[in-house]
PDB file of C-alpha atoms in Angstrom:
ATOM      1  CA  MET A   6      -0.046  -0.010  -0.023  1.00 42.00           C
ATOM      2  CA  GLY A   7       2.933   2.379   0.511  1.00 47.00           C
ATOM      3  CA  GLU A   8       2.592   5.762   2.254  1.00 46.00           C
ATOM      4  CA  HIS A   9      -0.962   6.366   1.122  1.00 47.00           C
ATOM      5  CA  GLU A  10      -3.126   4.238   3.375  1.00 43.00           C
ATOM      6  CA  THR A  11      -6.555   5.759   3.593  1.00 44.00           C
ATOM      7  CA  GLU A  12      -8.213   2.380   3.695  1.00 43.00           C
ATOM      8  CA  ASN A  13      -7.085   1.516   7.103  1.00 46.00           C
ATOM      9  CA  ALA A  14      -8.569   3.898   9.769  1.00 49.00           C
ATOM     10  CA  ASN A  15      -6.457   2.306  12.402  1.00 50.00           C
ATOM     11  CA  ALA A  16      -3.134   2.559  10.546  1.00 63.00           C
ATOM     12  CA  ASP A  17      -0.005   3.286  12.673  1.00 79.00           C
ATOM     13  CA  TRP A  18       0.801   6.586  11.038  1.00 88.00           C
ATOM     14  CA  SER A  19       3.795   7.337  13.352  1.00 88.00           C
ATOM     15  CA  ALA A  20       5.816   4.742  11.314  1.00 91.00           C
ATOM     16  CA  HIS A  21       5.262   6.886   8.153  1.00 94.00           C
ATOM     17  CA  ILE A  22       5.754  10.377   9.603  1.00 97.00           C
ATOM     18  CA  ARG A  23       9.212  11.934   9.270  1.00 97.00           C
ATOM     19  CA  GLU A  24      10.935  15.046  10.427  1.00 97.00           C
ATOM     20  CA  HIS A  25      10.316  18.189   8.284  1.00 97.00           C
ATOM     21  CA  MET A  26       6.985  16.960   6.794  1.00 98.00           C
ATOM     22  CA  GLU A  27       4.276  19.533   6.418  1.00 98.00           C
ATOM     23  CA  VAL A  28       1.163  19.025   8.603  1.00 98.00           C
ATOM     24  CA  ILE A  29      -2.099  20.293   7.102  1.00 98.00           C
ATOM     25  CA  GLY A  30      -5.649  20.283   8.185  1.00 98.00           C
ATOM     26  CA  ALA A  31      -8.488  18.530   6.347  1.00 98.00           C
ATOM     27  CA  ASP A  32      -9.239  21.867   4.761  1.00 98.00           C
ATOM     28  CA  GLY A  33      -5.705  22.175   3.405  1.00 98.00           C
ATOM     29  CA  THR A  34      -4.623  24.918   5.804  1.00 97.00           C
ATOM     30  CA  HIS A  35      -0.942  24.735   7.101  1.00 97.00           C
ATOM     31  CA  VAL A  36      -0.895  23.612  10.765  1.00 96.00           C
ATOM     32  CA  GLY A  37       2.858  23.150  11.302  1.00 96.00           C
ATOM     33  CA  THR A  38       6.012  21.179  10.489  1.00 97.00           C
ATOM     34  CA  VAL A  39       7.015  17.893  12.070  1.00 97.00           C
ATOM     35  CA  ASP A  40       9.854  18.024  14.405  1.00 97.00           C
ATOM     36  CA  GLY A  41       9.603  14.387  15.336  1.00 96.00           C
ATOM     37  CA  ILE A  42       7.415  11.719  16.876  1.00 96.00           C
ATOM     38  CA  VAL A  43       7.257  11.364  20.648  1.00 95.00           C
ATOM     39  CA  GLY A  44       5.196   8.288  21.747  1.00 92.00           C
ATOM     40  CA  ASN A  45       1.901   8.538  19.975  1.00 92.00           C
ATOM     41  CA  ARG A  46       2.155  12.247  19.272  1.00 95.00           C
ATOM     42  CA  ILE A  47       3.438  14.535  16.511  1.00 97.00           C
ATOM     43  CA  LYS A  48       5.939  17.089  17.819  1.00 96.00           C
ATOM     44  CA  LEU A  49       5.706  20.277  15.771  1.00 96.00           C
ATOM     45  CA  THR A  50       8.678  22.687  15.398  1.00 94.00           C
ATOM     46  CA  LYS A  51       8.832  25.653  17.668  1.00 87.00           C
ATOM     47  CA  ALA A  52       9.434  28.139  14.740  1.00 77.00           C
ATOM     48  CA  GLU A  53       5.886  27.651  13.417  1.00 65.00           C
ATOM     49  CA  ASN A  54       3.810  27.523  16.475  1.00 53.00           C
ATOM     50  CA  ASP A  55       2.342  30.962  15.755  1.00 50.00           C
ATOM     51  CA  ALA A  56       0.811  29.838  12.414  1.00 47.00           C
ATOM     52  CA  GLY A  57      -2.873  30.621  12.536  1.00 47.00           C
ATOM     53  CA  HIS A  58      -2.651  32.428  15.925  1.00 45.00           C
ATOM     54  CA  GLU A  59      -3.056  36.155  16.421  1.00 42.00           C
ATOM     55  CA  GLY A  60      -0.818  37.670  18.976  1.00 41.00           C
ATOM     56  CA  GLY A  61       1.891  35.011  18.979  1.00 48.00           C
ATOM     57  CA  THR A  62       0.677  33.286  22.193  1.00 52.00           C
ATOM     58  CA  HIS A  63       1.961  29.944  21.171  1.00 51.00           C
ATOM     59  CA  SER A  64       5.535  30.802  20.357  1.00 58.00           C
ATOM     60  CA  GLY A  65       8.645  29.619  22.232  1.00 68.00           C
ATOM     61  CA  HIS A  66       7.730  26.003  22.926  1.00 81.00           C
ATOM     62  CA  HIS A  67       6.746  22.842  21.118  1.00 88.00           C
ATOM     63  CA  HIS A  68       3.211  21.692  20.539  1.00 95.00           C
ATOM     64  CA  TYR A  69       2.011  18.175  19.978  1.00 96.00           C
ATOM     65  CA  LEU A  70      -0.826  16.570  18.143  1.00 97.00           C
ATOM     66  CA  SER A  71      -2.144  13.042  18.640  1.00 95.00           C
ATOM     67  CA  CYS A  72      -1.250  10.661  15.743  1.00 96.00           C
ATOM     68  CA  GLY A  73      -4.974   9.694  16.098  1.00 95.00           C
ATOM     69  CA  LEU A  74      -5.839  12.918  14.215  1.00 97.00           C
ATOM     70  CA  VAL A  75      -3.983  11.807  11.126  1.00 97.00           C
ATOM     71  CA  ALA A  76      -6.182  10.925   8.119  1.00 97.00           C
ATOM     72  CA  GLU A  77      -3.409  10.131   5.762  1.00 97.00           C
ATOM     73  CA  VAL A  78       0.338  10.492   4.956  1.00 97.00           C
ATOM     74  CA  GLU A  79       1.270  11.047   1.341  1.00 96.00           C
ATOM     75  CA  GLY A  80       4.608  12.213   0.027  1.00 96.00           C
ATOM     76  CA  ASN A  81       5.924  14.918   2.272  1.00 97.00           C
ATOM     77  CA  THR A  82       2.511  15.807   3.776  1.00 98.00           C
ATOM     78  CA  VAL A  83       0.600  14.711   6.846  1.00 98.00           C
ATOM     79  CA  ARG A  84      -3.153  15.500   6.358  1.00 98.00           C
ATOM     80  CA  LEU A  85      -5.234  15.582   9.542  1.00 98.00           C
ATOM     81  CA  SER A  86      -8.847  14.558   9.861  1.00 98.00           C
ATOM     82  CA  ALA A  87      -9.654  17.997  11.474  1.00 97.00           C
ATOM     83  CA  ASN A  88      -9.689  21.392   9.848  1.00 98.00           C
ATOM     84  CA  GLY A  89      -6.675  23.569  10.676  1.00 97.00           C
ATOM     85  CA  ASP A  90      -8.465  25.867  13.114  1.00 95.00           C
ATOM     86  CA  VAL A  91      -9.717  22.853  15.035  1.00 97.00           C
ATOM     87  CA  ALA A  92      -6.246  21.237  15.035  1.00 96.00           C
ATOM     88  CA  HIS A  93      -4.875  24.384  16.719  1.00 93.00           C
ATOM     89  CA  GLU A  94      -7.431  24.052  19.481  1.00 94.00           C
ATOM     90  CA  LEU A  95      -6.281  20.473  20.012  1.00 94.00           C
ATOM     91  CA  PHE A  96      -2.622  21.326  20.470  1.00 94.00           C
ATOM     92  CA  GLU A  97      -1.072  19.738  23.528  1.00 91.00           C
ATOM     93  CA  GLU A  98       1.465  21.894  25.245  1.00 84.00           C
ATOM     94  CA  GLU A  99       5.083  20.909  26.048  1.00 75.00           C
ATOM     95  CA  GLU A 100       5.415  19.952  29.751  1.00 62.00           C
TER      96      GLU A 100
END
């Protein structure tokens, strides 16, 4: 099946996600860039944590998204099942 595995809703996407991949919402909006995988979460780069946020309240630390939000991985893109604005609300903060 390769990297494009939309048929399996329970796919282990973490095995297909690599550093520097673009993360986009279901609506195609840019959510962030992969810094790595930590457990079952996608770690986003610090540099882009202000994307989609007015006032820069999310800068200076990493954010994480559950791999359960991944709808598909194709090429250099991770597409989420949630729209970009919803994905930002689901960010988990670095502890």
